[in-house]
Amino acid sequence: MTYKIVADSSSNITRFEGADLVTVPLKIITSQKEYEDTPELNVDEMVADLREYSGRSSTSCPSVGDWLAAFGEADRVFAITITSQLSGSFASAFQAKQQYEEMYPDKKVCVVDTLSTGATMVFTAEKIRDMIAAGAEYDDICMELQSYLKHTELFFMLKSMRNLANNGRVSHAVAKIAGVLGIHVLGVASEEGTIALMNKCRTQTSALRKIVSGMAERGYSGGKICITHTQNPEGAEELVGMIRSQFPNAKEITVSENRALCSYYAELGGIIIGFETK
Ligand code: X90
């Protein structure tokens, strides 16, 4: 029996150990260029281009064909997507599942709508990997993921929500707050899979402190933490420091860069943090 994990590129995964995992790219589109969010894309260059560019830009999700191609010929596939409330990625993956299972009646695809993005998708992939390694049944893994996801949270700190607003992912009224110079907006992936605002702060340090107190409120007690950022390693390190002093039992903290899709929406300086809760 062959297993394959396929995640869309909003997962920010570039390397993955212990299971066969591939990512399918979303795209960032301007009137001048199309950026395919592959591991090879130079994200810093894209961010620099976008700073120079004042025209319209948008994004698009992987097509049904992209998902199908990534499934390959695996017997048991897990397809992990960004929230269905903000992207068509889940709908494409689900159609791909239907076609794949029609084509290969003895193969199966489990499509997981994470109602989130980034770190939550990493945790989902790791959970699948660990359950496969422990010898769990495929159907049990699919079911278990639904309860596992209830024990994860995703927070983010953004300095601008321009691209989110221009593409209809948050209201212009909400984006206006973040548009004020020097304001850091704190948000959370809501239970419904949409963007909800938690707070606004004058400085990055106060925003990061709010993240840490928010983690305590939501029941963080030593689980995994995954931080991704767009050209803000200092902010990410400051956050790690605060977490380590507030939660000395925090075990696994990873820090890495946002790939293109998350960089486009989180914008320069944006930080996304996912964590497991009790
Ligand atoms: O299909 C597409 O074109 C992609 C649209 C994606 C829109 C939202 C991406 C947000 C990425 C921002 C902070 C985290 C948001 C939490 C989601 C519930 C990063």
Short mmCIF file of C-alpha atoms and ligand atoms in Angstrom, two decimals:
data_model
loop_
_atom_site.label_atom_id
_atom_site.label_comp_id
_atom_site.label_asym_id
_atom_site.label_seq_id
_atom_site.Cartn_x
_atom_site.Cartn_y
_atom_site.Cartn_z
CA MET A 1 0.00 0.00 0.00
CA THR A 2 1.51 3.38 -1.00
CA TYR A 3 0.68 6.57 0.86
CA LYS A 4 1.05 10.14 -0.31
CA ILE A 5 0.45 13.45 1.40
CA VAL A 6 -0.32 16.42 -0.84
CA ALA A 7 -0.64 19.92 0.64
CA ASP A 8 -1.22 23.20 -1.14
CA SER A 9 1.62 25.72 -0.98
CA SER A 10 -0.10 27.88 1.66
CA SER A 11 1.30 25.25 4.06
CA ASN A 12 4.73 26.89 3.62
CA ILE A 13 6.29 23.41 3.54
CA THR A 14 9.52 23.12 1.58
CA ARG A 15 11.01 20.01 3.17
CA PHE A 16 9.29 17.19 4.97
CA GLU A 17 10.80 14.12 6.54
CA GLY A 18 9.35 10.72 7.23
CA ALA A 19 6.63 10.57 4.59
CA ASP A 20 6.12 11.09 0.88
CA LEU A 21 4.84 14.68 0.73
CA VAL A 22 4.53 17.07 -2.19
CA THR A 23 3.01 20.53 -2.40
CA VAL A 24 0.82 21.96 -5.16
CA PRO A 25 1.35 25.64 -5.91
CA LEU A 26 -1.13 28.48 -5.69
CA LYS A 27 -0.35 31.43 -7.93
CA ILE A 28 0.16 35.14 -7.42
CA ILE A 29 -0.83 37.12 -10.48
CA THR A 30 -0.07 40.69 -11.53
CA SER A 31 -0.64 42.30 -14.93
CA GLN A 32 3.09 41.80 -15.57
CA LYS A 33 3.88 38.40 -14.17
CA GLU A 34 2.60 35.16 -12.73
CA TYR A 35 4.39 33.71 -9.71
CA GLU A 36 3.96 29.99 -9.19
CA ASP A 37 4.41 29.19 -5.50
CA THR A 38 6.89 26.34 -5.98
CA PRO A 39 9.79 25.63 -3.59
CA GLU A 40 12.12 27.04 -6.27
CA LEU A 41 10.45 30.46 -6.47
CA ASN A 42 12.51 33.32 -5.06
CA VAL A 43 9.97 34.76 -2.63
CA ASP A 44 12.15 37.75 -1.61
CA GLU A 45 12.30 38.78 -5.24
CA MET A 46 8.53 38.50 -5.57
CA VAL A 47 8.00 40.60 -2.44
CA ALA A 48 10.40 43.23 -3.82
CA ASP A 49 8.60 43.23 -7.20
CA LEU A 50 5.25 43.67 -5.49
CA ARG A 51 6.50 46.64 -3.49
CA GLU A 52 7.34 48.38 -6.75
CA TYR A 53 4.08 47.42 -8.36
CA SER A 54 0.96 49.49 -7.83
CA GLY A 55 -1.49 47.80 -10.22
CA ARG A 56 -4.00 45.07 -9.51
CA SER A 57 -2.89 41.69 -8.24
CA SER A 58 -4.67 38.52 -7.30
CA THR A 59 -4.14 34.87 -6.46
CA SER A 60 -5.48 31.59 -7.74
CA CYS A 61 -5.77 28.16 -6.23
CA PRO A 62 -4.45 24.88 -7.69
CA SER A 63 -6.64 23.40 -10.42
CA VAL A 64 -8.28 19.97 -10.30
CA GLY A 65 -5.59 18.83 -12.74
CA ASP A 66 -2.81 20.10 -10.47
CA TRP A 67 -4.15 18.07 -7.57
CA LEU A 68 -4.69 14.98 -9.74
CA ALA A 69 -1.14 15.13 -11.08
CA ALA A 70 0.22 15.42 -7.54
CA PHE A 71 -1.78 12.37 -6.35
CA GLY A 72 0.35 10.37 -8.81
CA GLU A 73 -0.60 6.74 -8.52
CA ALA A 74 -0.64 6.42 -4.75
CA ASP A 75 -3.11 3.96 -3.19
CA ARG A 76 -3.97 6.19 -0.25
CA VAL A 77 -3.79 9.96 -0.59
CA PHE A 78 -4.23 12.73 1.97
CA ALA A 79 -4.93 16.15 0.42
CA ILE A 80 -4.50 19.04 2.86
CA THR A 81 -5.96 22.43 1.97
CA ILE A 82 -6.14 26.03 3.13
CA THR A 83 -9.54 27.01 4.56
CA SER A 84 -12.41 26.50 2.10
CA GLN A 85 -13.86 29.79 3.34
CA LEU A 86 -11.12 31.87 1.70
CA SER A 87 -9.95 29.78 -1.25
CA GLY A 88 -11.15 27.37 -3.93
CA SER A 89 -8.28 25.00 -3.12
CA PHE A 90 -10.51 22.62 -1.15
CA ALA A 91 -13.16 22.55 -3.90
CA SER A 92 -10.48 21.70 -6.52
CA ALA A 93 -8.99 19.00 -4.32
CA PHE A 94 -12.42 17.53 -3.66
CA GLN A 95 -13.23 17.34 -7.37
CA ALA A 96 -9.83 15.75 -7.95
CA LYS A 97 -10.66 13.15 -5.29
CA GLN A 98 -13.92 12.27 -7.06
CA GLN A 99 -12.19 11.88 -10.43
CA TYR A 100 -9.30 9.90 -8.95
CA GLU A 101 -11.58 7.46 -7.15
CA GLU A 102 -13.63 7.01 -10.32
CA MET A 103 -10.48 6.35 -12.30
CA TYR A 104 -9.03 3.98 -9.72
CA PRO A 105 -11.88 2.28 -7.83
CA ASP A 106 -9.51 0.70 -5.29
CA LYS A 107 -7.64 3.89 -4.43
CA LYS A 108 -8.77 6.51 -1.90
CA VAL A 109 -8.31 10.20 -1.25
CA CYS A 110 -9.06 11.93 2.04
CA VAL A 111 -9.40 15.70 1.58
CA VAL A 112 -8.79 17.72 4.73
CA ASP A 113 -10.16 21.27 4.92
CA THR A 114 -7.98 22.70 7.70
CA LEU A 115 -10.21 25.84 8.03
CA SER A 116 -6.81 27.49 8.52
CA THR A 117 -3.50 27.61 6.69
CA GLY A 118 0.29 27.57 7.27
CA ALA A 119 1.28 25.89 10.52
CA THR A 120 -2.05 24.09 10.89
CA MET A 121 -1.34 22.33 7.61
CA VAL A 122 2.13 21.34 8.80
CA PHE A 123 0.67 19.86 12.00
CA THR A 124 -1.91 17.98 9.93
CA ALA A 125 0.78 16.48 7.70
CA GLU A 126 2.88 15.51 10.74
CA LYS A 127 -0.13 13.91 12.44
CA ILE A 128 -0.79 11.84 9.31
CA ARG A 129 2.88 10.84 9.08
CA ASP A 130 3.00 9.80 12.74
CA MET A 131 -0.24 7.82 12.55
CA ILE A 132 0.91 5.98 9.41
CA ALA A 133 4.19 5.15 11.16
CA ALA A 134 2.25 3.85 14.16
CA GLY A 135 0.32 1.51 11.87
CA ALA A 136 -3.09 3.24 12.06
CA GLU A 137 -5.81 2.39 9.53
CA TYR A 138 -6.34 4.90 6.74
CA ASP A 139 -10.01 5.56 7.58
CA ASP A 140 -9.15 6.03 11.25
CA ILE A 141 -6.52 8.61 10.37
CA CYS A 142 -9.06 10.57 8.27
CA MET A 143 -11.50 10.60 11.18
CA GLU A 144 -8.93 11.40 13.83
CA LEU A 145 -7.77 14.49 11.91
CA GLN A 146 -11.13 16.17 12.46
CA SER A 147 -10.78 15.98 16.23
CA TYR A 148 -7.07 16.77 16.12
CA LEU A 149 -7.73 20.04 14.26
CA LYS A 150 -9.95 21.20 17.12
CA HIS A 151 -6.81 21.15 19.25
CA THR A 152 -4.85 23.55 17.07
CA GLU A 153 -4.96 27.34 16.76
CA LEU A 154 -3.54 29.84 14.30
CA PHE A 155 -2.73 33.45 15.19
CA PHE A 156 -1.14 36.08 13.00
CA MET A 157 0.33 39.58 13.20
CA LEU A 158 0.06 41.77 10.12
CA LYS A 159 1.30 45.26 9.36
CA SER A 160 -0.87 45.62 6.29
CA MET A 161 -4.04 43.94 5.10
CA ARG A 162 -4.10 45.62 1.73
CA ASN A 163 -3.88 42.46 -0.35
CA LEU A 164 -6.41 40.66 1.85
CA ALA A 165 -8.89 43.54 1.41
CA ASN A 166 -8.27 44.10 -2.30
CA ASN A 167 -9.03 40.44 -2.90
CA GLY A 168 -12.13 40.36 -0.74
CA ARG A 169 -10.71 38.16 2.05
CA VAL A 170 -11.42 40.77 4.75
CA SER A 171 -13.63 43.84 4.66
CA HIS A 172 -12.14 47.20 3.72
CA ALA A 173 -13.24 48.52 7.12
CA VAL A 174 -11.08 45.91 8.84
CA ALA A 175 -8.17 46.52 6.50
CA LYS A 176 -8.29 50.24 7.21
CA ILE A 177 -7.16 49.62 10.79
CA ALA A 178 -4.08 47.79 9.57
CA GLY A 179 -3.49 50.47 6.98
CA VAL A 180 -2.67 53.05 9.63
CA LEU A 181 1.08 53.45 9.76
CA GLY A 182 2.66 51.63 12.68
CA ILE A 183 -0.41 49.61 13.61
CA HIS A 184 0.04 45.87 14.05
CA VAL A 185 -3.12 43.87 13.68
CA LEU A 186 -3.53 40.60 15.53
CA GLY A 187 -5.86 38.03 14.12
CA VAL A 188 -6.92 34.45 14.50
CA ALA A 189 -8.27 31.78 12.19
CA SER A 190 -11.86 31.50 13.45
CA GLU A 191 -13.58 28.17 14.05
CA GLU A 192 -15.48 28.74 10.82
CA GLY A 193 -12.24 29.19 8.88
CA THR A 194 -12.38 32.93 8.37
CA ILE A 195 -10.14 35.77 9.53
CA ALA A 196 -11.14 37.26 12.87
CA LEU A 197 -9.48 40.23 14.52
CA MET A 198 -8.26 39.99 18.10
CA ASN A 199 -6.42 43.23 18.75
CA LYS A 200 -4.46 46.13 17.35
CA CYS A 201 -1.17 47.31 18.80
CA ARG A 202 1.22 50.23 18.34
CA THR A 203 4.43 48.28 18.51
CA GLN A 204 5.56 44.87 17.36
CA THR A 205 6.65 43.98 20.88
CA SER A 206 3.23 44.68 22.34
CA ALA A 207 1.61 42.69 19.52
CA LEU A 208 3.89 39.74 20.21
CA ARG A 209 3.10 39.93 23.93
CA LYS A 210 -0.59 39.76 23.08
CA ILE A 211 0.06 36.64 21.03
CA VAL A 212 1.70 34.97 24.02
CA SER A 213 -1.12 35.93 26.41
CA GLY A 214 -3.64 34.78 23.77
CA MET A 215 -1.89 31.41 23.66
CA ALA A 216 -2.33 31.00 27.41
CA GLU A 217 -6.01 31.98 27.15
CA ARG A 218 -6.60 29.40 24.44
CA GLY A 219 -5.08 26.63 26.49
CA TYR A 220 -1.53 26.31 25.21
CA SER A 221 0.32 23.93 27.52
CA GLY A 222 3.51 22.73 25.90
CA GLY A 223 2.36 21.45 22.51
CA LYS A 224 4.05 22.02 19.16
CA ILE A 225 4.60 25.55 17.89
CA CYS A 226 5.31 26.53 14.29
CA ILE A 227 6.15 30.12 13.37
CA THR A 228 6.50 31.46 9.82
CA HIS A 229 7.30 35.01 8.79
CA THR A 230 7.81 37.23 5.79
CA GLN A 231 11.24 38.85 6.11
CA ASN A 232 10.88 39.30 9.85
CA PRO A 233 13.37 36.92 11.52
CA GLU A 234 13.89 39.41 14.40
CA GLY A 235 10.18 39.46 15.20
CA ALA A 236 10.02 35.68 15.04
CA GLU A 237 13.03 35.36 17.39
CA GLU A 238 11.56 37.89 19.81
CA LEU A 239 8.37 35.83 19.86
CA VAL A 240 10.31 32.62 20.49
CA GLY A 241 12.08 34.31 23.43
CA MET A 242 8.79 35.43 24.97
CA ILE A 243 7.28 31.98 24.52
CA ARG A 244 10.28 30.29 26.14
CA SER A 245 10.11 32.50 29.20
CA GLN A 246 6.31 32.28 29.54
CA PHE A 247 6.08 28.55 28.79
CA PRO A 248 9.31 26.83 29.85
CA ASN A 249 7.69 23.50 28.94
CA ALA A 250 7.35 24.47 25.23
CA LYS A 251 9.11 21.61 23.45
CA GLU A 252 9.09 21.90 19.71
CA ILE A 253 9.29 25.41 18.23
CA THR A 254 10.13 25.75 14.55
CA VAL A 255 10.73 29.01 12.72
CA SER A 256 10.77 29.31 8.94
CA GLU A 257 9.83 31.64 6.11
CA ASN A 258 6.47 32.08 4.48
CA ARG A 259 6.32 30.89 0.91
CA ALA A 260 4.75 33.05 -1.80
CA LEU A 261 1.02 32.73 -1.08
CA CYS A 262 1.32 33.49 2.63
CA SER A 263 3.90 36.22 1.92
CA TYR A 264 1.52 37.88 -0.50
CA TYR A 265 -1.32 38.01 2.03
CA ALA A 266 0.65 38.37 5.28
CA GLU A 267 2.80 41.03 3.58
CA LEU A 268 6.18 42.35 4.66
CA GLY A 269 6.88 41.69 8.34
CA GLY A 270 3.86 39.42 8.76
CA ILE A 271 4.14 36.59 11.30
CA ILE A 272 1.93 33.52 11.47
CA ILE A 273 2.02 31.19 14.45
CA GLY A 274 0.28 27.88 14.90
CA PHE A 275 0.18 25.91 18.14
CA GLU A 276 -1.37 22.81 19.61
CA THR A 277 -3.75 23.15 22.56
CA LYS A 278 -4.99 20.71 25.17
O1 X90 B 1 -7.41 30.68 -3.65
C1 X90 B 1 -6.69 31.67 -3.48
O2 X90 B 1 -6.51 32.49 -4.40
C2 X90 B 1 -6.00 31.86 -2.15
C3 X90 B 1 -6.69 32.80 -1.23
C4 X90 B 1 -6.10 32.85 0.17
C5 X90 B 1 -6.64 33.93 1.07
C6 X90 B 1 -6.15 34.02 2.47
C7 X90 B 1 -4.71 33.71 2.75
C8 X90 B 1 -4.20 34.16 4.09
C9 X90 B 1 -2.75 33.85 4.33
C10 X90 B 1 -2.79 35.46 6.31
C11 X90 B 1 -2.95 35.15 7.73
C12 X90 B 1 -3.60 33.87 8.11
C13 X90 B 1 -5.09 33.75 7.81
C14 X90 B 1 -5.86 32.67 8.54
C15 X90 B 1 -6.85 31.96 7.69
C16 X90 B 1 -8.10 31.51 8.36
C17 X90 B 1 -2.06 34.46 5.46
#
